[in-house]
CSV table of C-alpha atoms in Angstrom, one decimal:
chain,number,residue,atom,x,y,z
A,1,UNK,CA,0.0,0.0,0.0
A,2,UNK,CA,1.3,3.3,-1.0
A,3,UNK,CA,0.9,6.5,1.6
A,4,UNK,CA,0.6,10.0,1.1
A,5,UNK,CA,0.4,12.6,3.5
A,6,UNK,CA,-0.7,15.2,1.8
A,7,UNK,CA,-4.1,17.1,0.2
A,8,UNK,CA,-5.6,15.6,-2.9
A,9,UNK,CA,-7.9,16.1,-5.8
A,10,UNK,CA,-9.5,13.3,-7.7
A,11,UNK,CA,-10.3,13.1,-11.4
A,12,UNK,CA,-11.5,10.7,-13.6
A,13,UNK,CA,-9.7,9.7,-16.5
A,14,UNK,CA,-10.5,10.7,-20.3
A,15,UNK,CA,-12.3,8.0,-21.9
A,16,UNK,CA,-9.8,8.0,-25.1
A,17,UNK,CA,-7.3,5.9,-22.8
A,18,UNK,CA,-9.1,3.1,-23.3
A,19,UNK,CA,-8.8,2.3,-19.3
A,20,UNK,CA,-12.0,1.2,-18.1
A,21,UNK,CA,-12.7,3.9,-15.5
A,22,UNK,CA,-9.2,4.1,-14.1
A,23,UNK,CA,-9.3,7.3,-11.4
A,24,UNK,CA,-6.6,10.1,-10.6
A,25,UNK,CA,-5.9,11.1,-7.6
A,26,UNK,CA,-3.5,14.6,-7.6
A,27,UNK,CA,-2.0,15.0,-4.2
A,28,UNK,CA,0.1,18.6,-3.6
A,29,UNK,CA,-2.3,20.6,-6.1
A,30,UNK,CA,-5.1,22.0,-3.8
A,31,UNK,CA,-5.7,23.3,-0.2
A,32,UNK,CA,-8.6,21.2,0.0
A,33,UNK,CA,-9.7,18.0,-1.6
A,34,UNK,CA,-11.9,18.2,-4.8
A,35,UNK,CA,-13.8,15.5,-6.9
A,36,UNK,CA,-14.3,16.4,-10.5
A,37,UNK,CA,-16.8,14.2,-12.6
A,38,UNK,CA,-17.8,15.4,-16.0
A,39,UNK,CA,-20.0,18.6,-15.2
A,40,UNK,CA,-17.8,19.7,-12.7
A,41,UNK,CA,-15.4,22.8,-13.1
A,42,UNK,CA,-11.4,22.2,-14.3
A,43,UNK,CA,-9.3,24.0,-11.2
A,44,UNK,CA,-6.2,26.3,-12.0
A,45,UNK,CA,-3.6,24.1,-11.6
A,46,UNK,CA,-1.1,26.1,-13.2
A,47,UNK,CA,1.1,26.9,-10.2
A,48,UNK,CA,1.7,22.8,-10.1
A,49,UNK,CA,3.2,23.0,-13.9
A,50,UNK,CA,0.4,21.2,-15.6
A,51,UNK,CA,-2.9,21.8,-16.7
A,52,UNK,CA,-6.5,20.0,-16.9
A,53,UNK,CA,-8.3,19.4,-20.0
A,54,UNK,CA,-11.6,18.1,-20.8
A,55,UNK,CA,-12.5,15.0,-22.5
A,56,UNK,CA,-15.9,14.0,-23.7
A,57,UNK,CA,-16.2,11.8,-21.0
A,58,UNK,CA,-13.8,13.2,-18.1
A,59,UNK,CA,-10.7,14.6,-17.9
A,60,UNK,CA,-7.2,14.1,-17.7
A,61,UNK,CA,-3.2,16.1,-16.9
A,62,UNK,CA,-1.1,17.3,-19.1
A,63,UNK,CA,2.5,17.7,-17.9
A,64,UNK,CA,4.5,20.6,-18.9
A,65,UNK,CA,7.5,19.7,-21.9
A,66,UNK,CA,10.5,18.6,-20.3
A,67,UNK,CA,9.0,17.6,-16.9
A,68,UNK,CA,10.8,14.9,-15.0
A,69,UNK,CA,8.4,12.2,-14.3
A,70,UNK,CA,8.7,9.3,-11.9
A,71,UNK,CA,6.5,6.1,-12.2
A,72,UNK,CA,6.0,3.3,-9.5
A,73,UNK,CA,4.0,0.4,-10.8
A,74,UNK,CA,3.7,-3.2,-9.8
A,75,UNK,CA,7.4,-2.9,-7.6
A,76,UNK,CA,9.2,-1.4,-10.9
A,77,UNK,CA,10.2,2.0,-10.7
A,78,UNK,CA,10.4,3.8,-14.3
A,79,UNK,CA,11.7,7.4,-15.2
A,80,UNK,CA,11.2,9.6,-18.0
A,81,UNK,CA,11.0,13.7,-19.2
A,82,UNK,CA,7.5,14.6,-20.4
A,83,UNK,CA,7.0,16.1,-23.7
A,84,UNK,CA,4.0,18.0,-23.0
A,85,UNK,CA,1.7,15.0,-23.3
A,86,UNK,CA,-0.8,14.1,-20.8
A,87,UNK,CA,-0.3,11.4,-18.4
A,88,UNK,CA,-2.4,8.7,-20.6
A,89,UNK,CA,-0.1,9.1,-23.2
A,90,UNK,CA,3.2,9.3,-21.0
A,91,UNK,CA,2.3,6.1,-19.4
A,92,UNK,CA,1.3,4.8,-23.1
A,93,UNK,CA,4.5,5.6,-24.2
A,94,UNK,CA,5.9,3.7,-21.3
A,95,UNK,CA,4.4,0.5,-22.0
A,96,UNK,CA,2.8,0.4,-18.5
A,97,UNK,CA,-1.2,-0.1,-19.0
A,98,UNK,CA,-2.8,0.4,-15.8
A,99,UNK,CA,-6.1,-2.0,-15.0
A,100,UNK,CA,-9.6,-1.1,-14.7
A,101,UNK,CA,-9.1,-1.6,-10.6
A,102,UNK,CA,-6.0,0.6,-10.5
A,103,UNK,CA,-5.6,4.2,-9.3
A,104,UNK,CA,-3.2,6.6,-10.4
A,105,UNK,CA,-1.7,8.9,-7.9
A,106,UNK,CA,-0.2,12.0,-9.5
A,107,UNK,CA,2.1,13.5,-6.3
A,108,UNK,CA,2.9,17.3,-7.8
A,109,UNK,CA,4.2,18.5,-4.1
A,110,UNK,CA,7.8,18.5,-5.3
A,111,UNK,CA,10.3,19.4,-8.0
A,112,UNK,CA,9.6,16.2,-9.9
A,113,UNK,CA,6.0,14.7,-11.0
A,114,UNK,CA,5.7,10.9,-9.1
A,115,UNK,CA,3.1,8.9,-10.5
A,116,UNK,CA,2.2,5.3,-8.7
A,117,UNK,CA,0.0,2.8,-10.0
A,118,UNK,CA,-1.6,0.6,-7.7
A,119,UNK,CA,-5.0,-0.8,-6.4
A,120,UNK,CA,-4.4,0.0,-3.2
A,121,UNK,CA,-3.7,3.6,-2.2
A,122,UNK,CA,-3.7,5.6,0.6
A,123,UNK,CA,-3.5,9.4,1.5
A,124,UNK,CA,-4.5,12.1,4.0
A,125,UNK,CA,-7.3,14.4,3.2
A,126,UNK,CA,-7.2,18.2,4.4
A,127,UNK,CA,-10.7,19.3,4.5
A,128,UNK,CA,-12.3,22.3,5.9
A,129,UNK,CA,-16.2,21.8,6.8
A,130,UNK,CA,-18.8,23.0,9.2
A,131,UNK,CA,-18.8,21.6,12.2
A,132,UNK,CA,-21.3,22.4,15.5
A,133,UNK,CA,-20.7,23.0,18.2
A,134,UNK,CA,-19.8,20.9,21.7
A,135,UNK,CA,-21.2,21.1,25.2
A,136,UNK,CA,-18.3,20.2,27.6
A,137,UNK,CA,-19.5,19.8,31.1
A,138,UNK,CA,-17.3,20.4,34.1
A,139,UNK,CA,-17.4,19.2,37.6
A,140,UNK,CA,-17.8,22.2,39.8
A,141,UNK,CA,-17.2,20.7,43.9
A,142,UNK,CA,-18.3,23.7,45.0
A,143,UNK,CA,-22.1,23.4,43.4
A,144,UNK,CA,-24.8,21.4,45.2
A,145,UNK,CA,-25.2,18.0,43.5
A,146,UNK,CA,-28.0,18.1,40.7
A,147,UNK,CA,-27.7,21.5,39.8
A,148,UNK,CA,-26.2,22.9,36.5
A,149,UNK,CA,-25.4,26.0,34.9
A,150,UNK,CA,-24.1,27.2,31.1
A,151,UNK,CA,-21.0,29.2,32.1
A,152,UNK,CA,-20.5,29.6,28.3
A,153,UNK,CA,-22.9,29.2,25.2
A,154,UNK,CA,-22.0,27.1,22.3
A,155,UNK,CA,-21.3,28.9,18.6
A,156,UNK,CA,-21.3,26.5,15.8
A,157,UNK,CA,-17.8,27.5,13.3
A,158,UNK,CA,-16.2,25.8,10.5
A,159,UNK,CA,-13.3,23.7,11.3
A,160,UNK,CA,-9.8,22.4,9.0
A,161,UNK,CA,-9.6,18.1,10.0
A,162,UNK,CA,-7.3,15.6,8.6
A,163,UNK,CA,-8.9,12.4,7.3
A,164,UNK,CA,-7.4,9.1,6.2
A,165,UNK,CA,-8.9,7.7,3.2
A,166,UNK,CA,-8.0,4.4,1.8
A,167,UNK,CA,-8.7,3.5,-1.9
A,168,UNK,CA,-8.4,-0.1,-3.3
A,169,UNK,CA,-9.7,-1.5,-6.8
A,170,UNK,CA,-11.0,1.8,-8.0
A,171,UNK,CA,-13.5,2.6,-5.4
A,172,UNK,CA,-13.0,5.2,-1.9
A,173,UNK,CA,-13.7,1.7,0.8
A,174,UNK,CA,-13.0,4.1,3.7
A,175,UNK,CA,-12.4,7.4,5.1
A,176,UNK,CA,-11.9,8.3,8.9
A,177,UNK,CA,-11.0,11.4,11.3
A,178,UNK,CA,-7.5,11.4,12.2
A,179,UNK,CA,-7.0,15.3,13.9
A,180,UNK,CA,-8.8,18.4,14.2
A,181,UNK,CA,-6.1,21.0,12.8
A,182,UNK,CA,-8.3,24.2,13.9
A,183,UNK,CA,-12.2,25.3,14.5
A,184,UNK,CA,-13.7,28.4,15.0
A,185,UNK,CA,-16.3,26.8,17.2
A,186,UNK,CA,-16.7,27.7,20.5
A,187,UNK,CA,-17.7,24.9,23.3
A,188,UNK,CA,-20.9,25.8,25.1
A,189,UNK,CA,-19.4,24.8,28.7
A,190,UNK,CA,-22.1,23.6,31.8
A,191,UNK,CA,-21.0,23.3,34.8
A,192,UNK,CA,-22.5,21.0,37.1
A,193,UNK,CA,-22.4,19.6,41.1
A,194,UNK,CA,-20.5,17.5,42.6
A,195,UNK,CA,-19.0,16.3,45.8
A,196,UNK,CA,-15.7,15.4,43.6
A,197,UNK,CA,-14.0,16.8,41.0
A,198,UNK,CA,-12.8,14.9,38.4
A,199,UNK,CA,-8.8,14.6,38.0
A,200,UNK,CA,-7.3,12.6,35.3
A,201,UNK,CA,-4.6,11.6,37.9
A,202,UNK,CA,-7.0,9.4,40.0
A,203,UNK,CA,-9.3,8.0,36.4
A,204,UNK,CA,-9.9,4.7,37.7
A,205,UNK,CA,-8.9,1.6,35.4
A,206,UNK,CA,-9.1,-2.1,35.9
A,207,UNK,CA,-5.9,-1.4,37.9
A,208,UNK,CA,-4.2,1.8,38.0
A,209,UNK,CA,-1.9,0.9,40.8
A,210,UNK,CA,1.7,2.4,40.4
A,211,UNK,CA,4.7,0.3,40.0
A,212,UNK,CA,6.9,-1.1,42.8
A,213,UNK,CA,9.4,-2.6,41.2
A,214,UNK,CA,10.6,-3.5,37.6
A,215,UNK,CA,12.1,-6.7,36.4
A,216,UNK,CA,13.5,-7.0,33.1
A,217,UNK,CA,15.2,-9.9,31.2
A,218,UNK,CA,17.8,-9.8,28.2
A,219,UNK,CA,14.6,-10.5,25.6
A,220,UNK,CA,13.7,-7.0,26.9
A,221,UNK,CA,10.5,-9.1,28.4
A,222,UNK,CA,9.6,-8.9,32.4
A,223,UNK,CA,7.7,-8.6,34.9
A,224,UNK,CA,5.9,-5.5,36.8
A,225,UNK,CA,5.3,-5.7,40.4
A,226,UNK,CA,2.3,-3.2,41.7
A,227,UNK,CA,2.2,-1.3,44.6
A,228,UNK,CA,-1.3,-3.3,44.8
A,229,UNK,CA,1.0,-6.5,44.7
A,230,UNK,CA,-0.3,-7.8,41.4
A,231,UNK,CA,2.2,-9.1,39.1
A,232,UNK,CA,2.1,-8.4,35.1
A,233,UNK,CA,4.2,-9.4,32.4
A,234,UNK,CA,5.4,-7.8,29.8
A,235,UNK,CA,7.3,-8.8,26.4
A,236,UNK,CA,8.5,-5.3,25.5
A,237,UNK,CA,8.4,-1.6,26.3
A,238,UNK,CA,8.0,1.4,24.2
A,239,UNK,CA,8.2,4.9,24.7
A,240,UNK,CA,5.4,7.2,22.9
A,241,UNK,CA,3.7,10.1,23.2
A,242,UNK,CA,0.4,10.1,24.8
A,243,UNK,CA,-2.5,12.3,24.3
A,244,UNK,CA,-6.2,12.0,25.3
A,245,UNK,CA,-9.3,12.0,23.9
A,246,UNK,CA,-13.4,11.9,24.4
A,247,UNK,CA,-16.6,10.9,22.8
A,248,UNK,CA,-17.9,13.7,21.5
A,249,UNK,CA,-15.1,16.2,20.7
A,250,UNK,CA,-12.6,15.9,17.9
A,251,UNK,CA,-14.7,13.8,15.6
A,252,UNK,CA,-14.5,10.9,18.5
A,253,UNK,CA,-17.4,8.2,18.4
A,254,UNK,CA,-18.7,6.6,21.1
A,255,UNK,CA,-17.8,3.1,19.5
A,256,UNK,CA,-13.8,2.1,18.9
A,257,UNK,CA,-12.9,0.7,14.8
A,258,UNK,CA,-12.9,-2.8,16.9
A,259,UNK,CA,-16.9,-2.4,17.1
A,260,UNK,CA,-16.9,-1.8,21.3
A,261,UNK,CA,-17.8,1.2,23.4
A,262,UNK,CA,-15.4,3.7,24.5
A,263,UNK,CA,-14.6,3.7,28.5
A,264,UNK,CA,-11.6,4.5,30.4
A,265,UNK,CA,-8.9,1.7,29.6
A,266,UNK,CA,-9.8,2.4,25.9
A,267,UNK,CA,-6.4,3.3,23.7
A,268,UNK,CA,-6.0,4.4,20.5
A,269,UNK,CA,-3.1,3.6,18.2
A,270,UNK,CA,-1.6,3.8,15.1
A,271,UNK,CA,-1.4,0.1,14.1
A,272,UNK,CA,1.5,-0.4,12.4
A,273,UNK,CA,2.9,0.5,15.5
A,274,UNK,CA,0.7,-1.5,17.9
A,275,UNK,CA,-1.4,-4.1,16.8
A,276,UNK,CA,-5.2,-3.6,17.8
A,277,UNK,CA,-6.2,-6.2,20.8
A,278,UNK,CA,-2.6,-5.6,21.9
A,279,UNK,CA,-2.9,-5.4,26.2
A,280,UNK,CA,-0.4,-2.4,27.3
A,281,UNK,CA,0.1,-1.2,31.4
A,282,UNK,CA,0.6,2.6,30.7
A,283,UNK,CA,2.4,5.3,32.7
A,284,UNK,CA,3.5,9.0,31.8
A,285,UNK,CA,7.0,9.8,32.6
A,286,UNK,CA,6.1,12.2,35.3
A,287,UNK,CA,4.0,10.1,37.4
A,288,UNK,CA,0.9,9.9,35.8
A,289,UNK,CA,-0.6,5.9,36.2
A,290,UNK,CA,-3.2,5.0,33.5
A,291,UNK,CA,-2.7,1.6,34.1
A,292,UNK,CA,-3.9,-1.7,32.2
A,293,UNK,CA,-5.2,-0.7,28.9
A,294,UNK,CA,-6.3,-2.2,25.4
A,295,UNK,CA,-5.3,-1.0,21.8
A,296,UNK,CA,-8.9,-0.9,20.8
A,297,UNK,CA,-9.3,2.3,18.6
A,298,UNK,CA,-8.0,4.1,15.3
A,299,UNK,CA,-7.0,7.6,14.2
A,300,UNK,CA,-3.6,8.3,15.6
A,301,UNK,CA,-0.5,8.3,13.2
A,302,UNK,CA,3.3,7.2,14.3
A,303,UNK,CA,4.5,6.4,18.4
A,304,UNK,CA,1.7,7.7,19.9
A,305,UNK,CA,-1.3,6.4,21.8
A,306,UNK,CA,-4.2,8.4,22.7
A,307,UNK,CA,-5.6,7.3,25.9
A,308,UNK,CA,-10.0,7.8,26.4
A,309,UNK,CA,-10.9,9.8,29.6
A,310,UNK,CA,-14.7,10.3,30.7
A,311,UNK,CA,-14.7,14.1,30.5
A,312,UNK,CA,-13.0,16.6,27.9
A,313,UNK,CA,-11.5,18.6,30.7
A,314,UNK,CA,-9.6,15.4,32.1
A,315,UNK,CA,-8.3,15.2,28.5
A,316,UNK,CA,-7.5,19.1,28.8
A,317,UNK,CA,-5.8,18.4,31.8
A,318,UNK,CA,-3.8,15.7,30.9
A,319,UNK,CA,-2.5,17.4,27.4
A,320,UNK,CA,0.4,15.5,25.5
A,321,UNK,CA,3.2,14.1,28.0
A,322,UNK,CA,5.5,11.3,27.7
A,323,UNK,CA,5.1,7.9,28.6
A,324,UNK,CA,6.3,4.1,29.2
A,325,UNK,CA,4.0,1.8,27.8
A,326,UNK,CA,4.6,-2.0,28.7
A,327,UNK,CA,3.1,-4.1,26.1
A,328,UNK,CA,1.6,-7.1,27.9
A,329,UNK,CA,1.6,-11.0,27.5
């Protein structure tokens, strides 16, 4: 699977190729994604060195003369100047005659045009879109229990998000929130009564007790000892970044990608890095015990695990910190 991490527009290709519905997808031309069919407007590309033109049936790029051109396909890589054709015919020339199931990703966000043919392809989407807005409640200790107040009303905004989409034999299969980059919404805040404010430092999990003692083995496996006396092993430890998150804000759902609810011991991951199911023990370098934990949730990229609290200003409090994460047996 190929990756791109950057903003796209997709465009079908001309009929005249011959290619049975075969889809471009231009990453490094536009702010903002866009998905041309064949009533739509041709965007001004012409600060990427090429140009759109229409077709009967779609439409298709044509690379400036001279233009050096890199093609992926099929684990060949293949090189070549343009000569102010379009990519159908560079490819043509080529001898590389990409299948009905095939996308072609045209990267224009450096020097050089890259071109990969593949089935399965997938990228990061920079979208901006309206977006409503969120109540955030907030224990007040100091309020009688059962009573409420709006400290702050809600404005709905518009907001910039990241989403990963994933493409595979010519059809979008999936696209899902990965970060909220900025919002002009404002959170309508209520606070309401309680006998206990809520701390992110004492978020109960199926055991948040904090480590006694360490033992490790030349494997890099172990075993942790509890303050609580319980004993877990481990077969590695990673260091990561961890953040936090809630249903409800940031594009979070109240069910995980592995189809069960959210709750406090919830973890999301990036994983290539940790598999989903995987059982971790999680602690912040400065103290901070989250305890037993499952890699049960999507939408985090690289060494970092985002960790679900009950309330958005638990999450505010914690904020991004290091952390040890033990991956369990």
């Amino acid at each position: 699977m190929f990756l791109f991490s950057l903003t796209v527009a997709a465009l079908s290709c001309v009929a005249a190729t011959g290619w049975a519905d075969a889809l471009f997808i231009l990453t490094g031309a536009e702010d903002t994604a866009i998905v041309l069919n064949g009533s739509a407007e041709v965007p001004d590309l012409s600060s990427q060195m090429v140009h759109v033109t229409s077709g009967a049936k779609g439409y298709d790029v044509t690379l400036a003369s001279g233009k050096a051109v890199t093609v992926r396909h099929g684990g060949d890589v293949y090189t070549a100047k343009s000569k102010k054709e379009t990519v159908s015919a560079l490819l043509k020339r080529l001898g590389i005659a990409p299948s009905p199931l095939e996308t072609i990703a045209v990267d224009l966000s450096g020097p050089d045009v890259v071109l990969t043919v593949a089935e399965d392809i997938t990228y990061y989407d920079k979208v901006t879109e309206d977006v409503a807005f969120e109540t955030v409640r907030v224990a007040n200790p100091e309020m009688e229990k059962g009573e409420e107040t709006v400290v702050q009303e809600g404005k709905d905004g518009v907001r910039t998000s990241i989403y990963e989409v994933v493409w595979s034999n010519g059809e979008e299969i999936s696209r899902q929130f990965v970060e909220e980059l900025d919002s002009t919404a404002v959170d309508q805040i209520v606070e309401y009564g309680t006998a206990v404010a809520a701390s992110p430092d004492t978020a109960a999990v199926s055991d948040s007790s904090a480590i006694a003692s360490v033992t490790k083995n030349a494997d890099g496996s172990g075993t942790l000892t509890l303050q609580s006396g319980a004993t877990l092993n481990f077969s590695a430890v990673k260091s990561m970044t961890a953040t936090a998150y809630t249903a409800g804000h940031g594009g979070a759902d109240y069910t995980t990608a592995t189809g069960t609810f959210v709750r406090v011991g919830t973890v999301a991951v990036d994983k290539k890095v940790i598999p989903l199911g995987t059982k971790m023990y999680i602690v912040t370098n400065d103290g901070v015990v989250y305890g037993t934990a499952v890699a049960e949730d999507t939408g985090v990229k690289g060494n970092k695990v985002d960790l679900y609290y009950e309330t958005y200003q638990q999450c505010i409090n914690f904020g991004r910190r290091s952390c040890t994460v033990y991956i369990l047996k």
